[in-house]
Tab-separated table of C-alpha atoms in Angstrom:
chain	number	residue	atom	x	y	z
A	1	HIS	CA	37.889	128.277	77.657
A	2	ASN	CA	37.870	131.893	78.810
A	3	SER	CA	36.787	130.746	82.262
A	4	THR	CA	39.693	128.247	82.463
A	5	MET	CA	42.205	130.879	81.403
A	6	GLY	CA	40.825	133.238	84.033
A	7	MET	CA	41.292	130.608	86.753
A	8	MET	CA	44.919	129.979	85.646
A	9	VAL	CA	45.706	133.697	85.735
A	10	SER	CA	44.048	133.975	89.139
A	11	ASN	CA	45.982	130.980	90.512
A	12	ASN	CA	49.294	132.294	89.173
A	13	PHE	CA	48.551	135.693	90.663
A	14	SER	CA	47.696	134.110	94.021
A	15	TRP	CA	50.941	132.130	94.163
A	16	LYS	CA	52.962	135.181	93.159
A	17	ALA	CA	51.227	137.215	95.835
A	18	VAL	CA	51.901	134.571	98.488
A	19	ALA	CA	55.522	134.257	97.390
A	20	THR	CA	55.939	138.031	97.487
A	21	ILE	CA	54.474	138.214	100.965
A	22	ILE	CA	56.738	135.383	102.222
A	23	VAL	CA	59.867	136.964	100.728
A	24	SER	CA	58.893	140.366	102.115
A	25	LEU	CA	58.349	138.912	105.582
A	26	ALA	CA	61.653	137.062	105.377
A	27	ILE	CA	63.492	140.240	104.375
A	28	ALA	CA	61.762	142.214	107.123
A	29	LEU	CA	62.611	139.533	109.679
A	30	SER	CA	66.218	139.376	108.480
A	31	ILE	CA	66.548	143.147	108.717
A	32	ARG	CA	65.028	143.045	112.185
A	33	LEU	CA	67.391	140.263	113.298
A	34	LEU	CA	70.412	141.969	111.750
A	35	ASP	CA	69.415	145.266	113.306
A	36	ALA	CA	69.220	143.562	116.681
A	37	ALA	CA	72.424	141.573	116.131
A	38	PRO	CA	74.892	141.980	118.973
A	39	GLY	CA	78.006	143.904	118.161
A	40	LEU	CA	79.727	147.248	118.472
A	41	GLN	CA	80.438	150.209	116.242
A	42	PRO	CA	83.047	152.084	118.279
A	43	THR	CA	84.393	155.462	117.307
A	44	TRP	CA	88.154	155.409	116.953
A	45	SER	CA	90.710	158.172	116.923
A	46	TYR	CA	94.402	157.729	116.307
A	47	ASP	CA	97.110	160.344	116.564
A	48	ALA	CA	100.545	158.745	116.323
A	49	ASP	CA	102.563	161.681	117.644
A	50	GLN	CA	100.153	162.365	120.487
A	51	TRP	CA	100.026	158.749	121.610
A	52	VAL	CA	103.756	158.200	121.330
A	53	SER	CA	104.271	161.265	123.513
A	54	LYS	CA	102.150	159.555	126.169
A	55	LEU	CA	104.316	156.454	126.322
A	56	ILE	CA	105.281	156.388	129.974
A	57	MET	CA	107.516	154.327	132.179
A	58	PRO	CA	105.550	151.409	133.652
A	59	LYS	CA	104.054	152.759	136.842
A	60	GLN	CA	104.458	149.625	138.930
A	61	GLN	CA	108.217	149.271	138.433
A	62	SER	CA	111.033	151.473	139.587
A	63	SER	CA	113.269	152.756	136.779
A	64	SER	CA	116.336	152.683	139.029
A	65	HIS	CA	117.802	149.652	137.251
A	66	TYR	CA	116.987	150.435	133.609
A	67	SER	CA	116.569	153.214	131.084
A	68	MET	CA	113.962	153.266	128.343
A	69	LYS	CA	114.021	154.466	124.737
A	70	ILE	CA	111.181	154.597	122.235
A	71	VAL	CA	111.580	153.446	118.646
A	72	ARG	CA	109.162	153.743	115.723
A	73	PHE	CA	109.700	151.161	113.015
A	74	ILE	CA	107.947	149.595	110.043
A	75	GLY	CA	105.966	146.456	110.779
A	76	GLY	CA	105.710	143.173	108.962
A	77	ASP	CA	103.468	144.518	106.205
A	78	GLY	CA	106.213	146.905	105.070
A	79	VAL	CA	103.951	149.924	105.503
A	80	THR	CA	102.490	150.339	108.989
A	81	GLU	CA	104.493	152.212	111.616
A	82	LEU	CA	104.825	150.337	114.906
A	83	VAL	CA	105.969	151.682	118.258
A	84	GLY	CA	108.205	149.853	120.699
A	85	ARG	CA	110.193	150.410	123.877
A	86	LEU	CA	113.713	149.198	124.554
A	87	TYR	CA	114.527	148.783	128.249
A	88	ARG	CA	118.260	148.655	128.903
A	89	PRO	CA	119.688	147.746	132.327
A	90	HIS	CA	121.947	150.463	133.697
A	91	HIS	CA	124.699	147.981	134.465
A	92	ASP	CA	125.405	144.316	134.955
A	93	PRO	CA	127.165	144.118	138.308
A	94	ILE	CA	127.060	140.316	138.410
A	95	TYR	CA	128.758	139.448	135.116
A	96	HIS	CA	130.278	142.829	134.154
A	97	ARG	CA	129.596	142.231	130.466
A	98	GLU	CA	129.982	145.056	127.991
A	99	SER	CA	126.765	144.050	126.228
A	100	VAL	CA	123.625	142.244	127.321
A	101	ALA	CA	121.203	139.882	125.602
A	102	VAL	CA	117.750	141.188	124.718
A	103	ILE	CA	114.357	139.561	125.257
A	104	VAL	CA	111.496	140.470	122.910
A	105	LEU	CA	108.067	140.282	124.550
A	106	ALA	CA	104.849	139.435	122.658
A	107	HIS	CA	101.508	139.997	124.345
A	108	GLY	CA	98.161	138.269	124.042
A	109	LEU	CA	94.841	138.794	122.284
A	110	GLY	CA	93.912	142.454	121.968
A	111	LEU	CA	96.450	143.704	124.520
A	112	THR	CA	99.148	146.370	124.316
A	113	GLN	CA	102.619	146.750	125.774
A	114	ASP	CA	101.084	148.607	128.716
A	115	CYS	CA	98.914	145.687	129.788
A	116	GLY	CA	100.511	143.784	132.637
A	117	LEU	CA	104.032	143.313	131.243
A	118	GLU	CA	105.676	145.417	133.977
A	119	PRO	CA	106.625	142.518	136.304
A	120	PHE	CA	108.287	140.647	133.451
A	121	VAL	CA	110.202	143.658	132.104
A	122	GLY	CA	111.293	144.473	135.650
A	123	ALA	CA	112.521	140.929	136.309
A	124	PHE	CA	114.398	140.639	133.010
A	125	THR	CA	116.249	143.932	133.457
A	126	ASN	CA	117.056	143.501	137.151
A	127	SER	CA	120.230	141.526	137.686
A	128	GLY	CA	119.732	141.767	141.428
A	129	ILE	CA	117.143	138.979	141.349
A	130	GLU	CA	118.910	135.936	142.781
A	131	SER	CA	122.226	137.192	141.332
A	132	ARG	CA	121.186	136.502	137.752
A	133	GLU	CA	122.361	138.197	134.590
A	134	ALA	CA	120.550	141.355	133.553
A	135	TYR	CA	118.902	141.488	130.127
A	136	ALA	CA	117.506	144.211	127.939
A	137	ALA	CA	113.786	143.926	127.126
A	138	PHE	CA	111.880	145.060	124.046
A	139	THR	CA	108.103	145.525	123.991
A	140	PHE	CA	105.947	146.752	121.122
A	141	ASP	CA	102.350	147.126	119.958
A	142	TYR	CA	101.014	145.076	117.068
A	143	ALA	CA	99.643	147.033	114.120
A	144	THR	CA	96.259	148.689	114.854
A	145	PHE	CA	96.789	148.383	118.634
A	146	GLY	CA	98.141	150.758	121.257
A	147	ALA	CA	100.462	153.460	119.989
A	148	SER	CA	101.135	151.653	116.690
A	149	GLY	CA	99.505	152.722	113.461
A	150	GLY	CA	97.061	150.961	111.168
A	151	THR	CA	93.358	151.235	110.404
A	152	PRO	CA	90.739	150.055	110.993
A	153	ARG	CA	91.745	149.779	114.642
A	154	HIS	CA	91.924	146.556	116.658
A	155	VAL	CA	92.348	144.064	113.857
A	156	VAL	CA	93.520	140.725	115.274
A	157	HIS	CA	95.450	139.046	112.483
A	158	PRO	CA	97.773	136.277	113.754
A	159	LYS	CA	99.902	136.072	110.594
A	160	ASN	CA	100.386	139.831	110.642
A	161	HIS	CA	101.225	139.701	114.348
A	162	ILE	CA	103.929	137.138	113.621
A	163	ALA	CA	105.290	139.342	110.835
A	164	ASP	CA	105.313	142.316	113.236
A	165	LEU	CA	107.194	140.237	115.798
A	166	GLU	CA	109.774	139.285	113.174
A	167	ALA	CA	110.050	142.975	112.211
A	168	ALA	CA	110.790	143.803	115.860
A	169	ILE	CA	113.559	141.202	115.884
A	170	ALA	CA	114.925	142.677	112.649
A	171	ILE	CA	115.190	146.096	114.311
A	172	LEU	CA	117.281	144.591	117.083
A	173	ARG	CA	119.385	142.816	114.459
A	174	LYS	CA	119.968	146.179	112.692
A	175	ARG	CA	118.136	144.848	109.639
A	176	GLY	CA	114.784	146.568	110.031
A	177	ASP	CA	113.270	149.812	108.746
A	178	VAL	CA	113.481	152.350	111.570
A	179	ARG	CA	111.200	155.368	111.639
A	180	ASN	CA	111.952	158.048	114.197
A	181	ASN	CA	113.240	161.566	113.847
A	182	LYS	CA	116.160	162.679	111.721
A	183	HIS	CA	118.470	162.580	114.715
A	184	PHE	CA	117.813	158.891	115.426
A	185	ASP	CA	120.957	156.776	115.553
A	186	GLN	CA	120.271	153.033	115.458
A	187	GLY	CA	123.805	152.278	116.597
A	188	GLU	CA	123.348	154.451	119.660
A	189	PHE	CA	119.897	152.983	120.244
A	190	LEU	CA	121.361	149.474	120.403
A	191	GLU	CA	124.524	150.435	122.256
A	192	GLY	CA	125.304	147.800	124.858
A	193	ILE	CA	122.939	145.237	123.248
A	194	ASP	CA	124.305	141.889	122.085
A	195	ILE	CA	122.347	141.423	118.865
A	196	ASP	CA	123.582	137.845	118.580
A	197	ARG	CA	121.807	136.829	121.794
A	198	ILE	CA	118.065	137.247	121.377
A	199	GLY	CA	115.379	135.580	123.458
A	200	LEU	CA	111.643	135.481	122.842
A	201	TRP	CA	108.971	135.611	125.539
A	202	GLY	CA	105.280	135.439	124.698
A	203	THR	CA	102.097	134.876	126.610
A	204	SER	CA	98.652	133.560	125.620
A	205	LEU	CA	98.171	134.379	121.911
A	206	GLY	CA	101.673	135.871	121.945
A	207	GLY	CA	102.933	132.564	123.344
A	208	GLY	CA	101.685	130.868	120.202
A	209	HIS	CA	103.300	133.615	118.123
A	210	VAL	CA	106.796	133.203	119.610
A	211	LEU	CA	106.603	129.451	118.996
A	212	ALA	CA	105.548	130.130	115.400
A	213	VAL	CA	108.480	132.547	114.940
A	214	ALA	CA	110.829	129.882	116.297
A	215	GLY	CA	109.265	127.466	113.823
A	216	ASN	CA	109.911	129.912	110.965
A	217	TYR	CA	113.481	130.390	112.174
A	218	ASN	CA	114.148	126.652	112.109
A	219	LYS	CA	112.368	126.196	108.774
A	220	ASN	CA	114.499	128.886	107.122
A	221	TRP	CA	117.639	127.094	108.218
A	222	GLN	CA	116.350	123.711	107.041
A	223	ASP	CA	115.256	125.098	103.662
A	224	ASN	CA	118.659	126.671	103.073
A	225	LYS	CA	120.380	123.463	104.098
A	226	LYS	CA	118.318	121.465	101.568
A	227	LYS	CA	119.254	123.914	98.823
A	228	GLY	CA	122.918	123.396	99.633
A	229	ASP	CA	123.546	127.119	99.898
A	230	ALA	CA	127.143	127.977	100.709
A	231	LYS	CA	125.777	130.672	102.979
A	232	ASN	CA	122.708	129.477	104.805
A	233	ILE	CA	120.774	131.650	107.189
A	234	MET	CA	122.797	130.607	110.218
A	235	GLU	CA	126.099	131.508	108.581
A	236	ASP	CA	124.698	134.737	107.167
A	237	GLU	CA	122.999	136.099	110.272
A	238	GLY	CA	124.375	133.942	113.053
A	239	ASN	CA	122.528	131.580	115.331
A	240	TYR	CA	120.965	134.461	117.220
A	241	LEU	CA	117.713	132.963	118.590
A	242	LYS	CA	118.998	131.490	121.823
A	243	ALA	CA	115.862	130.735	123.881
A	244	VAL	CA	112.065	130.894	123.695
A	245	VAL	CA	109.624	131.019	126.628
A	246	ALA	CA	105.882	130.596	126.058
A	247	LEU	CA	103.703	131.406	129.094
A	248	VAL	CA	100.219	129.805	128.957
A	249	PRO	CA	100.528	129.768	125.150
A	250	ALA	CA	97.617	129.457	122.736
A	251	VAL	CA	98.668	126.473	120.615
A	252	ALA	CA	95.298	125.041	119.544
A	253	SER	CA	92.603	126.822	117.561
A	254	ALA	CA	89.785	128.628	119.333
A	255	THR	CA	87.412	126.159	117.658
A	256	GLU	CA	89.046	123.263	119.506
A	257	THR	CA	88.905	125.168	122.783
A	258	VAL	CA	85.225	126.068	122.343
A	259	ILE	CA	84.334	122.430	121.689
A	260	ARG	CA	86.316	121.363	124.750
A	261	ASN	CA	84.573	123.884	127.023
A	262	PHE	CA	81.085	123.394	125.585
A	263	ASP	CA	78.162	124.052	127.962
A	264	GLU	CA	74.866	125.988	128.010
A	265	ASN	CA	76.623	129.352	128.170
A	266	THR	CA	78.779	128.312	125.236
A	267	MET	CA	75.665	127.568	123.174
A	268	THR	CA	74.234	131.006	123.964
A	269	GLY	CA	77.536	132.710	123.214
A	270	ILE	CA	77.941	130.869	119.900
A	271	ALA	CA	74.419	131.895	118.859
A	272	LYS	CA	75.107	135.557	119.599
A	273	ILE	CA	78.502	135.576	117.914
A	274	THR	CA	77.040	133.814	114.861
A	275	GLN	CA	74.330	136.466	114.626
A	276	ALA	CA	76.975	139.179	114.865
A	277	LEU	CA	79.087	137.515	112.168
A	278	ILE	CA	76.081	137.285	109.833
A	279	LYS	CA	75.581	140.999	110.231
A	280	TRP	CA	79.279	141.571	109.606
A	281	ALA	CA	79.005	139.534	106.387
A	282	ALA	CA	75.995	141.603	105.346
A	283	VAL	CA	77.848	144.862	106.027
A	284	VAL	CA	80.869	143.673	104.031
A	285	SER	CA	78.665	142.558	101.136
A	286	TRP	CA	76.867	145.902	101.128
A	287	SER	CA	80.214	147.735	101.121
A	288	LYS	CA	81.488	145.683	98.182
A	289	CYS	CA	78.269	146.026	96.178
A	290	PHE	CA	78.122	149.765	96.639
A	291	GLY	CA	81.755	150.545	96.059
A	292	SER	CA	83.422	151.022	99.430
A	293	SER	CA	86.918	152.276	98.706
A	294	HIS	CA	88.328	151.353	102.117
A	295	GLN	CA	91.593	149.484	101.689
A	296	ASN	CA	90.532	146.963	104.332
A	297	SER	CA	86.777	146.893	103.790
A	298	ASN	CA	86.577	143.185	104.665
A	299	GLU	CA	87.022	144.176	108.297
A	300	SER	CA	84.021	146.534	108.195
A	301	ASN	CA	82.952	148.724	111.070
A	302	TRP	CA	81.382	145.880	113.046
A	303	TYR	CA	83.117	144.782	116.211
A	304	LEU	CA	82.829	142.170	118.957
A	305	PRO	CA	83.932	142.650	122.574
A	306	LEU	CA	87.294	141.112	123.369
A	307	HIS	CA	86.151	139.978	126.812
A	308	GLY	CA	82.803	139.561	128.551
A	309	LEU	CA	80.657	137.395	130.772
A	310	PRO	CA	79.709	133.780	129.930
A	311	GLY	CA	76.895	133.622	127.378
A	312	SER	CA	77.735	137.017	125.875
A	313	HIS	CA	78.967	137.728	122.361
A	314	ALA	CA	82.536	138.375	123.558
A	315	MET	CA	85.502	136.581	122.050
A	316	MET	CA	86.685	135.539	125.526
A	317	GLN	CA	83.834	134.562	127.819
A	318	ASN	CA	84.860	131.573	129.917
A	319	PRO	CA	84.232	131.894	133.662
A	320	GLY	CA	86.857	134.266	135.028
A	321	ASP	CA	87.880	135.697	131.646
A	322	ASP	CA	86.072	139.009	132.102
A	323	LYS	CA	87.583	139.749	135.512
A	324	GLY	CA	91.015	138.411	134.621
A	325	TYR	CA	91.287	140.319	131.351
A	326	SER	CA	90.003	143.522	132.947
A	327	SER	CA	92.821	143.377	135.485
A	328	LEU	CA	95.384	143.705	132.667
A	329	ILE	CA	94.052	146.774	130.855
A	330	ASP	CA	94.483	149.445	133.502
A	331	ASN	CA	96.939	151.491	131.436
A	332	ALA	CA	95.680	150.715	127.934
A	333	ASN	CA	92.969	153.376	127.707
A	334	VAL	CA	95.651	156.070	127.510
A	335	TYR	CA	96.143	155.043	123.895
A	336	GLY	CA	92.521	154.780	122.832
A	337	TRP	CA	92.099	151.102	123.715
A	338	GLN	CA	88.526	149.845	123.657
A	339	ASN	CA	87.033	146.470	124.481
A	340	ALA	CA	86.505	145.586	120.849
A	341	ALA	CA	88.051	143.758	117.898
A	342	THR	CA	86.763	143.508	114.341
A	343	ALA	CA	84.324	140.686	113.689
A	344	MET	CA	86.733	139.196	111.162
A	345	SER	CA	89.237	138.889	114.007
A	346	ALA	CA	87.000	136.279	115.638
A	347	VAL	CA	86.941	134.245	112.424
A	348	ARG	CA	90.735	134.251	112.230
A	349	ILE	CA	91.119	133.196	115.855
A	350	LEU	CA	88.706	130.311	115.352
A	351	PHE	CA	91.076	128.774	112.794
A	352	TYR	CA	94.535	129.983	113.883
A	353	ARG	CA	96.417	126.934	115.155
A	354	PRO	CA	100.062	127.596	116.098
A	355	MET	CA	100.683	123.843	116.395
A	356	ASN	CA	100.577	123.711	112.608
A	357	TRP	CA	103.638	125.988	112.426
A	358	LEU	CA	105.902	123.898	114.617
A	359	ALA	CA	106.953	120.830	112.632
A	360	SER	CA	110.409	122.284	112.061
A	361	LEU	CA	110.989	122.557	115.813
A	362	GLN	CA	111.409	118.795	115.978
A	363	GLN	CA	114.803	119.196	114.302
A	364	SER	CA	118.024	120.918	115.253
A	365	THR	CA	119.026	124.361	113.985
A	366	SER	CA	122.646	123.332	114.012
A	367	SER	CA	124.755	121.431	111.537
A	368	SER	CA	126.991	120.421	114.410
A	369	ASN	CA	126.354	117.679	116.923
A	370	ASN	CA	127.712	119.973	119.617
A	371	ASN	CA	124.726	122.294	119.487
A	372	SER	CA	121.098	121.394	119.998
A	373	ALA	CA	117.729	122.641	118.838
A	374	THR	CA	116.327	126.020	119.825
A	375	PRO	CA	115.708	125.843	123.598
A	376	ILE	CA	112.014	126.193	124.449
A	377	LEU	CA	110.264	126.483	127.810
A	378	MET	CA	106.485	126.119	127.932
A	379	ILE	CA	104.654	127.154	131.110
A	380	ALA	CA	101.059	125.931	131.424
A	381	ALA	CA	98.325	126.605	133.979
A	382	GLU	CA	96.662	123.433	135.242
A	383	LYS	CA	93.103	124.838	135.186
A	384	ASP	CA	93.418	127.058	132.129
A	385	THR	CA	90.252	127.129	129.996
A	386	LEU	CA	91.525	129.596	127.374
A	387	CYS	CA	94.756	127.729	126.612
A	388	PRO	CA	94.077	124.240	127.996
A	389	LEU	CA	96.848	122.138	129.466
A	390	GLU	CA	96.167	119.082	127.284
A	391	TYR	CA	96.912	121.020	124.074
A	392	ILE	CA	100.128	122.437	125.524
A	393	LYS	CA	101.214	118.936	126.552
A	394	LYS	CA	100.453	117.666	123.059
A	395	THR	CA	102.531	120.448	121.528
A	396	PHE	CA	105.374	119.825	123.952
A	397	ARG	CA	105.471	116.138	123.049
A	398	MET	CA	105.497	117.037	119.366
A	399	ILE	CA	108.448	119.445	119.553
A	400	SER	CA	110.424	117.309	122.028
A	401	SER	CA	110.149	113.889	120.412
A	402	SER	CA	113.443	113.957	118.527
A	403	VAL	CA	115.593	116.594	120.223
A	404	GLY	CA	117.624	116.683	123.413
A	405	SER	CA	115.582	116.886	126.603
A	406	SER	CA	117.920	119.583	127.925
A	407	THR	CA	116.597	122.059	125.363
A	408	ARG	CA	112.858	121.554	125.884
A	409	LYS	CA	111.037	121.947	129.186
A	410	LEU	CA	107.397	121.965	130.304
A	411	VAL	CA	106.317	123.441	133.644
A	412	VAL	CA	102.750	123.120	134.953
A	413	LEU	CA	101.548	125.643	137.546
A	414	LYS	CA	99.251	123.759	139.912
A	415	ASP	CA	95.688	124.980	140.563
A	416	ALA	CA	96.266	127.978	138.280
A	417	GLY	CA	93.870	129.540	135.814
A	418	HIS	CA	94.887	131.465	132.712
A	419	PHE	CA	95.002	134.928	134.276
A	420	ASP	CA	96.445	133.810	137.620
A	421	VAL	CA	99.943	133.725	136.108
A	422	TYR	CA	100.005	137.536	135.803
A	423	SER	CA	99.226	137.949	139.502
A	424	ASN	CA	97.201	141.126	139.289
A	425	ASN	CA	96.079	140.550	142.843
A	426	ASP	CA	97.655	140.237	146.283
A	427	ASP	CA	98.879	136.680	145.722
A	428	ARG	CA	102.112	136.771	143.718
A	429	LYS	CA	103.018	133.118	144.279
A	430	LEU	CA	102.165	131.919	140.770
A	431	LEU	CA	103.762	134.953	139.141
A	432	GLU	CA	106.957	134.424	141.114
A	433	GLN	CA	106.979	130.700	140.355
A	434	GLY	CA	106.633	131.354	136.632
A	435	LEU	CA	109.263	134.091	136.723
A	436	ALA	CA	111.723	131.861	138.596
A	437	GLU	CA	111.393	129.142	135.943
A	438	THR	CA	111.696	131.722	133.163
A	439	LEU	CA	114.775	133.428	134.586
A	440	GLU	CA	116.510	130.118	135.218
A	441	PHE	CA	115.808	129.000	131.648
A	442	PHE	CA	117.097	132.234	130.144
A	443	GLN	CA	120.127	132.049	132.424
A	444	ASP	CA	120.932	128.554	131.134
A	445	HIS	CA	120.400	129.233	127.427
A	446	LEU	CA	120.424	132.961	126.657
């Protein structure tokens, strides 16, 4: 009996020892893998006054036909201070109008207002181009990017971006919370601006955002109409959103795009990003367990590159992405820009699908048969791998199925990739083609 009991104790001890060894090895291996997980821990610095003082006129455009003013205003979260520029044409010699329409520009994933927007701002504010009307232009940085405030830095949050974009529109509508110095006069700031003629222009991720804002705009009107309000949003604020242009817009989720572009490099990239996300989850869990007091601790201090080579752990890594993206960020480093976004940003982008925001765009924003739905121009690149043509076509069909064809237009740039439309090289043909379509559309509707 004693011998049997001894054997049982010995067997139990052996199994416990084996289990302990296995768990210990697993923990050691996990720590090793997490320690080797790809990712970045950049050091950030942010000084609002210093960075705002560095806001310069775009170097590639003459300022002979416009003036520029800086405005600091509260973003969509009601707390974070954003920074924008208003470019006002000096005069409108073609139409001699006392006030001009304004176009709000929204940039793409991880970029700032100093990243390649100069040709578009220059074209919008220059009435000398083919004798077209001059417009004012408004650019801004999303929260945590560029000269705008917010920590941790470089948080890509599509819903917050959309709220920031709507806050920028509110500033131009004299309904936003302006932060500047005590001598700031919003009336003077908007002098010569027709606040009832606003256009939206967005590219890449920002292209999806401007479509989503248009969707919100239409939905607000429809909701008020259903309630039978005597004063719906159109009567209260005016039908101010006159035209929307989306250049190579992101309308599908990144998950759909990854599946579409799947190859060996994609498999490698997914493996590396997954490893990085596991480490991010571990860092967040550790922070929560041990009482991190950071107001946004879910973001953690674990970052992924925004752009990189195929097979890397970058968020954008299709062939050509690294070179194309790099060509846009020449001026961004002035404001502490780094090639990094929080790991949680990648998760959001995987599931952000602007198409889901656009059902309301199938209906008119007018109670009158004389007016039609919000005019929308979508410009796609035929060989785009980041924002594929087939998804843009699908979105265009969806928002055009029940409205007048005169208000919705799709243009496809032949043999063009995603970054070719910005023409950061010697060949400006695609840039000029896209600008010509854009200017004509704004001329017709804005």
